[in-house]
Tab-separated table of C-alpha atoms in Angstrom:
chain	number	residue	atom	x	y	z
W	1	MET	CA	-108.349	221.385	-51.013
W	2	LYS	CA	-112.324	221.265	-51.578
W	3	LYS	CA	-111.933	224.632	-48.731
W	4	ILE	CA	-109.748	226.594	-51.390
W	5	VAL	CA	-111.988	225.697	-54.688
W	6	ALA	CA	-114.750	227.250	-52.026
W	7	LEU	CA	-113.322	230.511	-50.647
W	8	ALA	CA	-112.018	230.775	-54.144
W	9	ALA	CA	-114.788	230.568	-55.353
W	10	ALA	CA	-116.861	232.956	-52.933
W	11	LEU	CA	-114.197	236.025	-53.801
W	12	MET	CA	-114.645	235.383	-57.627
W	13	PHE	CA	-118.279	235.085	-56.977
W	14	THR	CA	-117.933	239.000	-54.853
W	15	ALA	CA	-115.350	240.468	-57.499
W	16	ALA	CA	-117.765	239.591	-60.405
W	17	ALA	CA	-121.352	241.528	-58.288
W	18	TRP	CA	-118.614	244.422	-57.900
W	19	THR	CA	-117.711	244.990	-62.212
W	20	GLN	CA	-118.865	248.116	-63.512
W	21	VAL	CA	-120.669	246.086	-66.323
W	22	LEU	CA	-123.869	243.428	-65.360
W	23	SER	CA	-122.540	239.905	-64.680
W	24	GLU	CA	-126.085	238.283	-65.302
W	25	PRO	CA	-129.068	239.803	-66.893
W	26	GLY	CA	-131.717	242.544	-65.438
W	27	VAL	CA	-131.632	245.906	-64.200
W	28	LYS	CA	-129.693	247.722	-61.402
W	29	ASN	CA	-129.780	251.441	-60.515
W	30	THR	CA	-128.965	253.379	-58.581
W	31	LEU	CA	-129.500	256.636	-57.441
W	32	SER	CA	-126.934	258.980	-54.779
W	33	VAL	CA	-127.006	262.081	-53.212
W	34	SER	CA	-124.230	263.942	-51.216
W	35	PHE	CA	-121.893	266.778	-50.610
W	36	GLY	CA	-119.083	268.373	-48.919
W	37	ASN	CA	-116.019	270.552	-49.274
W	38	SER	CA	-114.751	269.960	-52.111
W	39	TYR	CA	-110.513	271.038	-52.632
W	40	PHE	CA	-111.854	272.974	-55.498
W	41	ASN	CA	-109.737	276.692	-54.459
W	42	ASN	CA	-109.641	279.209	-56.655
W	43	ASP	CA	-110.723	282.916	-57.518
W	44	SER	CA	-113.920	281.711	-58.283
W	45	GLU	CA	-116.876	281.628	-55.730
W	46	TYR	CA	-118.367	278.432	-57.801
W	47	ASP	CA	-114.231	277.447	-57.514
W	48	ALA	CA	-114.103	278.133	-53.607
W	49	ALA	CA	-113.239	275.611	-50.871
W	50	GLY	CA	-116.662	275.800	-48.494
W	51	LEU	CA	-119.739	273.492	-47.652
W	52	ARG	CA	-122.042	271.928	-50.718
W	53	PHE	CA	-125.061	270.421	-51.989
W	54	PHE	CA	-123.473	268.476	-54.977
W	55	GLY	CA	-126.410	267.028	-55.843
W	56	PHE	CA	-128.482	263.476	-57.444
W	57	VAL	CA	-126.614	261.232	-59.386
W	58	ASP	CA	-128.648	258.147	-60.751
W	59	THR	CA	-127.125	255.349	-62.468
W	60	VAL	CA	-128.664	252.779	-64.391
W	61	GLN	CA	-128.207	249.843	-65.329
W	62	ALA	CA	-129.162	246.937	-67.703
W	63	ARG	CA	-128.671	243.565	-69.393
W	64	ILE	CA	-130.071	241.169	-71.727
W	65	ASP	CA	-129.310	238.012	-73.097
W	66	VAL	CA	-131.161	236.088	-75.947
W	67	ALA	CA	-130.444	233.470	-78.309
W	68	LYS	CA	-126.632	233.435	-77.946
W	69	CYS	CA	-126.523	237.636	-78.150
W	70	THR	CA	-125.487	239.352	-75.280
W	71	VAL	CA	-126.436	243.048	-74.901
W	72	ASP	CA	-125.564	245.732	-71.804
W	73	ALA	CA	-126.298	249.257	-71.139
W	74	MET	CA	-125.606	252.430	-68.221
W	75	LEU	CA	-126.387	255.393	-68.592
W	76	ASN	CA	-125.508	258.168	-65.978
W	77	TRP	CA	-127.305	260.968	-65.610
W	78	GLY	CA	-127.513	263.674	-62.437
W	79	ALA	CA	-129.120	266.529	-61.167
W	80	LEU	CA	-125.818	268.645	-60.135
W	81	THR	CA	-125.853	271.877	-59.205
W	82	ASN	CA	-123.147	275.123	-59.278
W	83	ILE	CA	-123.659	276.068	-55.795
W	84	ALA	CA	-121.130	278.307	-54.797
W	85	ALA	CA	-119.467	277.602	-51.565
W	86	ASN	CA	-121.465	277.834	-48.071
W	87	LYS	CA	-124.635	278.356	-50.334
W	88	PHE	CA	-126.467	274.734	-50.636
W	89	THR	CA	-129.949	275.668	-51.997
W	90	ASP	CA	-130.039	276.950	-55.524
W	91	ASP	CA	-129.191	276.826	-59.304
W	92	PHE	CA	-129.249	272.825	-60.651
W	93	TYR	CA	-128.581	272.327	-63.894
W	94	PHE	CA	-129.550	268.054	-65.179
W	95	ALA	CA	-127.084	266.363	-67.973
W	96	ASN	CA	-125.469	263.415	-69.008
W	97	THR	CA	-122.831	263.334	-67.140
W	98	THR	CA	-119.640	261.964	-66.305
W	99	ILE	CA	-119.605	262.724	-62.407
W	100	THR	CA	-119.806	261.181	-59.391
W	101	PRO	CA	-119.760	261.951	-55.635
W	102	PHE	CA	-116.580	260.335	-55.675
W	103	TRP	CA	-115.092	263.232	-58.585
W	104	TYR	CA	-115.892	266.215	-55.682
W	105	THR	CA	-113.316	264.928	-53.022
W	106	ASN	CA	-110.612	263.518	-55.610
W	107	HIS	CA	-110.822	266.835	-58.078
W	108	TYR	CA	-108.759	269.279	-57.358
W	109	GLN	CA	-108.871	272.074	-59.539
W	110	ASN	CA	-105.479	273.708	-60.165
W	111	GLY	CA	-103.622	271.506	-61.599
W	112	SER	CA	-106.283	269.254	-62.450
W	113	TRP	CA	-105.411	266.168	-59.841
W	114	TRP	CA	-107.395	263.672	-60.653
W	115	THR	CA	-107.403	259.911	-59.701
W	116	ASN	CA	-110.853	258.032	-60.247
W	117	GLY	CA	-113.253	260.684	-59.734
W	118	GLU	CA	-114.744	260.226	-62.727
W	119	ALA	CA	-117.309	257.483	-65.067
W	120	GLU	CA	-118.597	257.211	-68.291
W	121	SER	CA	-120.929	258.558	-68.470
W	122	TYR	CA	-123.063	255.901	-70.825
W	123	TYR	CA	-121.004	252.269	-71.440
W	124	VAL	CA	-122.690	250.503	-74.414
W	125	ASN	CA	-121.951	246.381	-75.604
W	126	PHE	CA	-122.222	244.070	-77.092
W	127	ILE	CA	-121.058	240.026	-77.064
W	128	TYR	CA	-122.119	237.772	-79.998
W	129	HIS	CA	-121.456	234.324	-78.763
W	130	PRO	CA	-121.109	232.366	-81.590
W	131	HIS	CA	-120.187	228.946	-80.437
W	132	LYS	CA	-119.974	228.127	-76.061
W	133	TYR	CA	-116.067	228.594	-75.978
W	134	TRP	CA	-115.825	231.781	-78.151
W	135	ASP	CA	-117.685	235.654	-77.681
W	136	LEU	CA	-117.553	238.047	-80.617
W	137	GLY	CA	-117.651	242.000	-78.531
W	138	MET	CA	-118.040	245.095	-79.663
W	139	GLY	CA	-118.474	247.872	-76.928
W	140	THR	CA	-117.612	251.104	-75.158
W	141	ARG	CA	-116.684	248.972	-71.686
W	142	LEU	CA	-116.152	245.529	-72.957
W	143	GLU	CA	-114.400	244.900	-68.972
W	144	TRP	CA	-112.599	241.366	-70.534
W	145	LYS	CA	-110.013	241.189	-67.448
W	146	VAL	CA	-107.872	238.347	-66.843
W	147	GLY	CA	-105.486	238.657	-63.934
W	148	PRO	CA	-104.898	240.786	-60.232
W	149	ALA	CA	-104.261	244.046	-60.283
W	150	PRO	CA	-105.274	247.248	-58.303
W	151	THR	CA	-109.354	247.442	-58.764
W	152	PHE	CA	-111.622	250.090	-57.920
W	153	ASN	CA	-113.239	247.209	-55.277
W	154	GLY	CA	-116.597	248.626	-57.194
W	155	ASN	CA	-118.564	250.787	-59.416
W	156	LEU	CA	-116.810	254.158	-59.695
W	157	TRP	CA	-120.348	255.995	-58.048
W	158	GLU	CA	-121.302	252.852	-55.556
W	159	PRO	CA	-119.799	253.125	-51.783
W	160	PHE	CA	-117.484	250.848	-52.603
W	161	CYS	CA	-115.196	252.089	-54.557
W	162	HIS	CA	-112.083	253.415	-53.323
W	163	ILE	CA	-108.559	255.168	-55.137
W	164	VAL	CA	-105.997	252.964	-57.334
W	165	GLN	CA	-103.000	253.046	-55.613
W	166	GLY	CA	-103.927	254.730	-53.183
W	167	GLY	CA	-104.527	258.010	-54.934
W	168	LEU	CA	-101.092	258.198	-56.296
W	169	LYS	CA	-100.698	260.446	-59.952
W	170	ASP	CA	-100.093	259.683	-63.490
W	171	ALA	CA	-97.069	261.185	-63.972
W	172	LYS	CA	-92.746	262.298	-62.986
W	173	PRO	CA	-92.613	264.408	-59.945
W	174	GLY	CA	-94.027	268.121	-59.794
W	175	ASP	CA	-96.423	268.066	-62.212
W	176	ALA	CA	-98.833	265.580	-59.829
W	177	ASP	CA	-98.900	266.047	-55.947
W	178	VAL	CA	-98.038	263.033	-55.604
W	179	ALA	CA	-97.026	260.816	-59.076
W	180	GLY	CA	-95.623	256.873	-58.983
W	181	TYR	CA	-99.295	256.324	-60.476
W	182	THR	CA	-98.334	252.279	-62.805
W	183	TYR	CA	-100.817	251.374	-65.251
W	184	TYR	CA	-101.494	247.687	-65.577
W	185	ALA	CA	-102.649	246.203	-68.580
W	186	ASN	CA	-105.071	243.200	-67.035
W	187	SER	CA	-107.953	244.375	-69.415
W	188	TYR	CA	-106.722	243.861	-72.855
W	189	THR	CA	-109.601	245.611	-74.437
W	190	SER	CA	-108.115	248.706	-72.802
W	191	TYR	CA	-107.186	252.269	-74.931
W	192	TYR	CA	-103.131	251.509	-75.621
W	193	ASN	CA	-102.130	254.809	-74.174
W	194	GLY	CA	-103.410	253.572	-70.311
W	195	GLY	CA	-103.308	255.682	-67.654
W	196	PRO	CA	-105.899	256.748	-64.799
W	197	ARG	CA	-108.356	258.691	-66.923
W	198	ASP	CA	-107.273	256.613	-70.900
W	199	GLU	CA	-108.486	253.129	-68.518
W	200	LEU	CA	-112.035	254.579	-68.560
W	201	LYS	CA	-111.930	253.874	-72.427
W	202	LYS	CA	-112.218	250.261	-72.866
W	203	ALA	CA	-113.987	250.111	-76.571
W	204	SER	CA	-112.887	248.279	-78.707
W	205	LEU	CA	-114.033	245.701	-81.648
W	206	ALA	CA	-112.420	242.016	-79.519
W	207	ALA	CA	-112.930	237.869	-80.176
W	208	ARG	CA	-112.058	235.531	-77.384
W	209	PHE	CA	-111.457	232.028	-76.833
W	210	HIS	CA	-111.628	230.206	-72.914
W	211	TYR	CA	-111.929	226.138	-72.304
W	212	LYS	CA	-114.682	226.306	-69.734
W	213	ASP	CA	-111.839	227.771	-66.406
W	214	PHE	CA	-108.754	226.528	-67.436
W	215	ILE	CA	-107.393	228.585	-70.039
W	216	GLU	CA	-108.917	232.124	-71.558
W	217	VAL	CA	-107.102	233.552	-74.865
W	218	GLY	CA	-108.330	236.963	-76.339
W	219	ALA	CA	-107.288	240.163	-78.619
W	220	ALA	CA	-109.076	243.499	-79.254
W	221	ILE	CA	-108.658	246.270	-81.330
W	222	PRO	CA	-109.120	249.148	-79.589
W	223	SER	CA	-110.778	252.755	-79.986
W	224	GLY	CA	-108.974	255.395	-81.407
W	225	VAL	CA	-106.180	252.834	-83.715
W	226	THR	CA	-105.473	253.840	-87.349
W	227	THR	CA	-104.588	251.543	-90.184
W	228	ASP	CA	-101.182	253.346	-90.886
W	229	LYS	CA	-100.348	252.353	-87.184
W	230	PRO	CA	-102.014	249.556	-86.629
W	231	LEU	CA	-101.659	247.324	-83.445
W	232	PHE	CA	-104.176	245.051	-81.322
W	233	ASN	CA	-104.359	244.070	-77.351
W	234	ALA	CA	-103.678	240.414	-76.178
W	235	GLY	CA	-103.744	238.979	-73.456
W	236	ALA	CA	-104.397	235.077	-72.148
W	237	LYS	CA	-104.432	233.398	-68.884
W	238	ILE	CA	-104.452	230.149	-67.541
W	239	HIS	CA	-105.990	227.860	-65.021
W	240	PRO	CA	-104.501	224.800	-64.085
W	241	VAL	CA	-104.778	223.663	-61.084
W	242	ASP	CA	-107.778	224.499	-58.819
W	243	PHE	CA	-105.750	226.685	-56.568
W	244	LEU	CA	-103.157	228.253	-59.033
W	245	THR	CA	-104.034	230.871	-61.800
W	246	ILE	CA	-100.885	232.272	-64.022
W	247	ALA	CA	-102.353	235.482	-66.994
W	248	ALA	CA	-100.261	237.720	-68.730
W	249	ALA	CA	-101.508	240.776	-71.892
W	250	VAL	CA	-99.539	243.206	-73.847
W	251	ASP	CA	-100.922	246.584	-74.677
W	252	GLY	CA	-99.922	248.066	-78.059
W	253	VAL	CA	-98.794	244.936	-80.593
W	254	PHE	CA	-97.105	246.264	-83.458
W	255	ARG	CA	-96.387	249.725	-81.631
W	256	SER	CA	-92.622	250.248	-79.685
W	257	THR	CA	-94.851	251.933	-76.652
W	258	GLY	CA	-97.301	250.281	-74.613
W	259	ASN	CA	-98.167	248.181	-71.590
W	260	ILE	CA	-96.804	244.703	-70.701
W	261	TYR	CA	-98.850	243.391	-67.942
W	262	THR	CA	-98.232	239.470	-66.260
W	263	GLY	CA	-100.384	238.430	-62.568
W	264	VAL	CA	-101.119	235.119	-60.734
W	265	THR	CA	-103.758	234.091	-58.322
W	266	VAL	CA	-102.744	231.483	-55.916
W	267	GLY	CA	-105.864	229.996	-53.468
W	268	PHE	CA	-103.672	229.345	-49.865
W	269	LYS	CA	-106.023	227.790	-47.605
W	270	PRO	CA	-106.484	230.548	-44.443
W	271	PHE	CA	-105.905	233.300	-48.254
W	272	ILE	CA	-106.303	233.944	-51.533
W	273	PHE	CA	-102.620	235.559	-52.581
W	274	ASP	CA	-102.441	237.956	-55.581
W	275	ALA	CA	-99.209	239.510	-57.129
W	276	TYR	CA	-99.255	241.344	-60.499
W	277	LEU	CA	-95.595	243.095	-62.488
W	278	GLY	CA	-96.726	245.443	-64.852
W	279	ILE	CA	-94.177	247.352	-67.698
W	280	ASP	CA	-95.066	250.877	-68.735
W	281	TYR	CA	-93.646	252.248	-71.603
W	282	LYS	CA	-95.918	254.027	-73.449
W	283	GLU	CA	-94.513	256.997	-75.786
W	284	SER	CA	-95.646	259.630	-73.450
W	285	ASN	CA	-93.052	258.428	-70.204
W	286	LYS	CA	-90.658	258.328	-72.359
W	287	GLU	CA	-89.597	262.110	-70.904
W	288	ASN	CA	-89.820	260.242	-68.128
W	289	GLY	CA	-87.346	257.354	-68.046
W	290	GLY	CA	-89.699	255.132	-68.456
W	291	ARG	CA	-91.881	253.315	-65.469
W	292	TRP	CA	-93.172	249.525	-63.511
W	293	GLY	CA	-94.880	248.969	-60.600
W	294	THR	CA	-95.112	246.272	-58.502
W	295	GLY	CA	-97.773	244.431	-55.588
W	296	ALA	CA	-99.903	242.665	-54.019
W	297	ALA	CA	-102.615	241.724	-51.599
W	298	LEU	CA	-104.128	239.351	-49.734
W	299	THR	CA	-108.067	238.217	-48.815
W	300	PHE	CA	-108.633	236.777	-46.292
W	301	ASN	CA	-112.028	235.826	-45.996
W	302	PHE	CA	-113.365	234.882	-42.711
W	303	SER	CA	-116.933	232.712	-42.730
W	304	LYS	CA	-118.003	232.096	-40.027
W	305	ILE	CA	-118.244	235.985	-39.275
W	306	ASN	CA	-119.085	236.906	-42.535
W	307	LEU	CA	-115.860	239.104	-42.474
W	308	MET	CA	-114.102	239.297	-45.586
W	309	LEU	CA	-110.829	241.626	-45.082
W	310	LYS	CA	-108.500	242.500	-48.299
W	311	PRO	CA	-104.737	244.206	-47.310
W	312	GLU	CA	-103.132	246.072	-50.192
W	313	ALA	CA	-99.827	247.579	-51.616
W	314	GLY	CA	-97.885	248.420	-54.304
W	315	PHE	CA	-94.205	250.182	-55.688
W	316	THR	CA	-93.842	251.982	-58.586
W	317	PHE	CA	-90.079	252.348	-59.751
W	318	TYR	CA	-88.738	255.047	-62.532
W	319	THR	CA	-85.933	253.799	-64.749
W	320	TYR	CA	-85.069	257.526	-64.925
W	321	ALA	CA	-82.593	257.652	-62.524
W	322	ASP	CA	-83.254	261.153	-60.393
W	323	TYR	CA	-86.918	260.271	-59.610
W	324	THR	CA	-87.696	257.817	-56.495
W	325	MET	CA	-89.775	255.088	-55.802
W	326	ALA	CA	-93.535	255.981	-55.168
W	327	PHE	CA	-95.194	253.560	-52.776
W	328	TYR	CA	-99.049	252.688	-51.231
W	329	THR	CA	-100.608	250.698	-49.292
W	330	GLY	CA	-104.765	250.099	-48.561
W	331	ILE	CA	-106.475	248.027	-46.891
W	332	ARG	CA	-110.781	247.145	-47.573
W	333	ILE	CA	-113.200	245.733	-44.960
W	334	ASN	CA	-116.367	244.247	-45.679
W	335	TRP	CA	-117.893	242.708	-42.325
W	336	GLN	CA	-121.868	241.581	-42.652
W	337	PHE	CA	-122.266	241.930	-38.967
W	338	ALA	CA	-126.059	241.083	-39.011
W	339	GLU	CA	-128.968	239.569	-41.890
W	340	LYS	CA	-129.366	243.137	-43.288
W	341	PHE	CA	-126.636	245.086	-42.556
W	342	ALA	CA	-123.548	245.601	-42.785
W	343	PHE	CA	-120.135	247.768	-42.441
W	344	GLY	CA	-118.062	247.965	-45.069
W	345	GLY	CA	-114.832	250.712	-44.979
W	346	TRP	CA	-111.524	251.494	-46.940
W	347	SER	CA	-108.085	252.779	-46.317
W	348	SER	CA	-105.289	253.789	-47.701
W	349	ILE	CA	-102.327	256.098	-47.712
W	350	ALA	CA	-99.660	256.445	-49.934
W	351	PHE	CA	-96.517	258.751	-50.856
W	352	GLY	CA	-95.397	260.329	-53.716
W	353	SER	CA	-92.756	259.836	-55.661
W	354	LYS	CA	-89.959	262.881	-55.761
W	355	ASP	CA	-86.749	264.490	-57.880
W	356	SER	CA	-83.356	264.094	-56.048
W	357	LYS	CA	-82.083	267.145	-58.530
W	358	TRP	CA	-84.859	269.253	-56.418
W	359	GLU	CA	-82.223	269.167	-53.546
W	360	ASP	CA	-79.601	271.190	-55.903
W	361	ASP	CA	-82.552	273.415	-56.098
W	362	PRO	CA	-82.385	276.309	-53.377
W	363	VAL	CA	-86.269	276.786	-54.051
W	364	LYS	CA	-87.231	273.290	-54.480
W	365	LYS	CA	-84.927	271.576	-52.066
W	366	ASP	CA	-87.463	270.886	-49.340
W	367	TYR	CA	-89.672	269.722	-51.639
W	368	TRP	CA	-90.754	266.196	-51.272
W	369	GLY	CA	-93.041	263.745	-53.110
W	370	GLY	CA	-95.911	264.310	-51.352
W	371	SER	CA	-98.837	261.660	-49.517
W	372	ILE	CA	-102.278	261.348	-49.736
W	373	LEU	CA	-103.780	259.351	-46.130
W	374	ASP	CA	-107.770	258.244	-47.274
W	375	ILE	CA	-110.389	256.832	-44.749
W	376	ARG	CA	-113.575	256.003	-46.527
W	377	PRO	CA	-115.995	254.072	-44.316
W	378	ASP	CA	-119.801	252.502	-46.008
W	379	PHE	CA	-122.945	251.999	-43.907
W	380	THR	CA	-125.764	249.406	-45.906
W	381	TRP	CA	-128.540	248.919	-44.964
W	382	THR	CA	-130.435	245.839	-46.982
W	383	LEU	CA	-134.015	246.169	-46.793
W	384	ASP	CA	-135.198	243.097	-49.010
W	385	LYS	CA	-133.470	241.433	-52.031
W	386	ASN	CA	-134.172	244.662	-54.516
W	387	ASN	CA	-133.368	247.021	-52.366
W	388	SER	CA	-130.768	248.477	-50.790
W	389	PHE	CA	-129.196	251.549	-49.022
W	390	THR	CA	-126.659	252.892	-47.885
W	391	ALA	CA	-124.050	255.837	-46.241
W	392	PHE	CA	-120.465	256.490	-46.577
W	393	LEU	CA	-118.208	259.553	-45.962
W	394	ASP	CA	-114.905	260.223	-47.374
W	395	PHE	CA	-112.676	262.421	-45.963
W	396	GLN	CA	-108.495	262.973	-47.830
W	397	TYR	CA	-105.647	264.525	-46.580
W	398	ARG	CA	-103.525	265.493	-48.614
W	399	ASP	CA	-99.803	267.142	-48.709
W	400	ASN	CA	-98.271	267.985	-52.085
W	401	TYR	CA	-94.458	267.920	-53.502
W	402	ALA	CA	-94.304	271.615	-52.029
W	403	HIS	CA	-96.091	271.067	-48.966
W	404	GLU	CA	-99.187	272.444	-49.050
W	405	LYS	CA	-102.099	270.643	-47.310
W	406	LEU	CA	-105.411	269.997	-48.276
W	407	ASN	CA	-108.056	268.502	-46.715
W	408	THR	CA	-111.576	267.311	-48.436
W	409	TRP	CA	-114.258	265.222	-47.612
W	410	ALA	CA	-117.622	264.237	-48.462
W	411	THR	CA	-120.069	262.444	-47.258
W	412	GLY	CA	-124.197	260.857	-48.686
W	413	LEU	CA	-126.865	258.242	-49.908
W	414	TYR	CA	-126.907	255.473	-52.253
W	415	TRP	CA	-130.562	254.107	-52.692
W	416	THR	CA	-130.054	250.831	-55.240
W	417	CYS	CA	-132.667	248.524	-56.675
W	418	LYS	CA	-132.026	245.892	-58.685
W	419	SER	CA	-134.475	243.372	-60.539
W	420	SER	CA	-133.698	239.194	-58.848
W	421	LYS	CA	-134.022	236.048	-60.268
């Protein structure tokens, strides 16, 4: 039993280090530089496929704890380029930006295909702790989670970030290259509409009660709510024994649309098991008949060799009978093979949903759900306790629903500098 607790604690610490909001007071700065070949294929020379330099992106995070108050903030700033394909040296512009290095491999201009290549350009959170069991929060990204779900495994601007659910898109078949994304409302501070883009919007006024590590109950009023159409989001989790955590959340209480989520984490001796179920019944999906998704992940921690493996898989089902299932599977690896050197990697493959009525259409009879393969290795050198350098490569191969094949890649370097106690 003690081994289970130790394993769970180690993995919780690792996950805390990967959350977007800083988990402890301090300052963290990440500077990245990248280049590669994007999905762009428009007529404009600036939107054409080809080798190009993407520029520099600097992200600074800071958290201050004073008395009963916590303030944390982030600013994402870029020295970006409008460089045309196969030109490498001119046309910089400077901006507070949502772009990350992965924007270039996750953004498809024709059809506006998107996964998680964008981050907020900034966030600011204020949390007041009136009592040791209570938190009152107001901010643009509170990120109060209550259970497992498909994760980014990192800040969107860092190399160990990966695409959620293998790169499936929130759409009905034929409206996106590889459709089948399901939103999981395991962060009750989320924007109630959900979806990949809206998942970035966690601006909320929220309160939560947590008693030790046993129970957490919270509610939030998300940005976008009006007085004539009120709603709130709610979430809860319970940790009754050291190997079991159960969580649930609802987006859109008092509305006929929203999302329902439930998840469970079980700490077995050799691994940790996560499973989750989400029902998406938001307004924009009514014409699709609604959808629901489920998935699971296993986390193996081989402490003797400093190796972590996390395979995961998920399914999306449309209640509309003509839409078939979508599926993804992926695996994350972290291996610290020497004191200051570590290898990481993410790889996934997803197959989208198709519309069975296409078979009755002579033009669309050969359409299918589409697929996307993503491979993302990274190598990190920890120079000292404050500085580390990471080199990454991100390659994607996409075969969309109309059998149009698209390849893209990006590579670059990160320098992360952080304060330490």
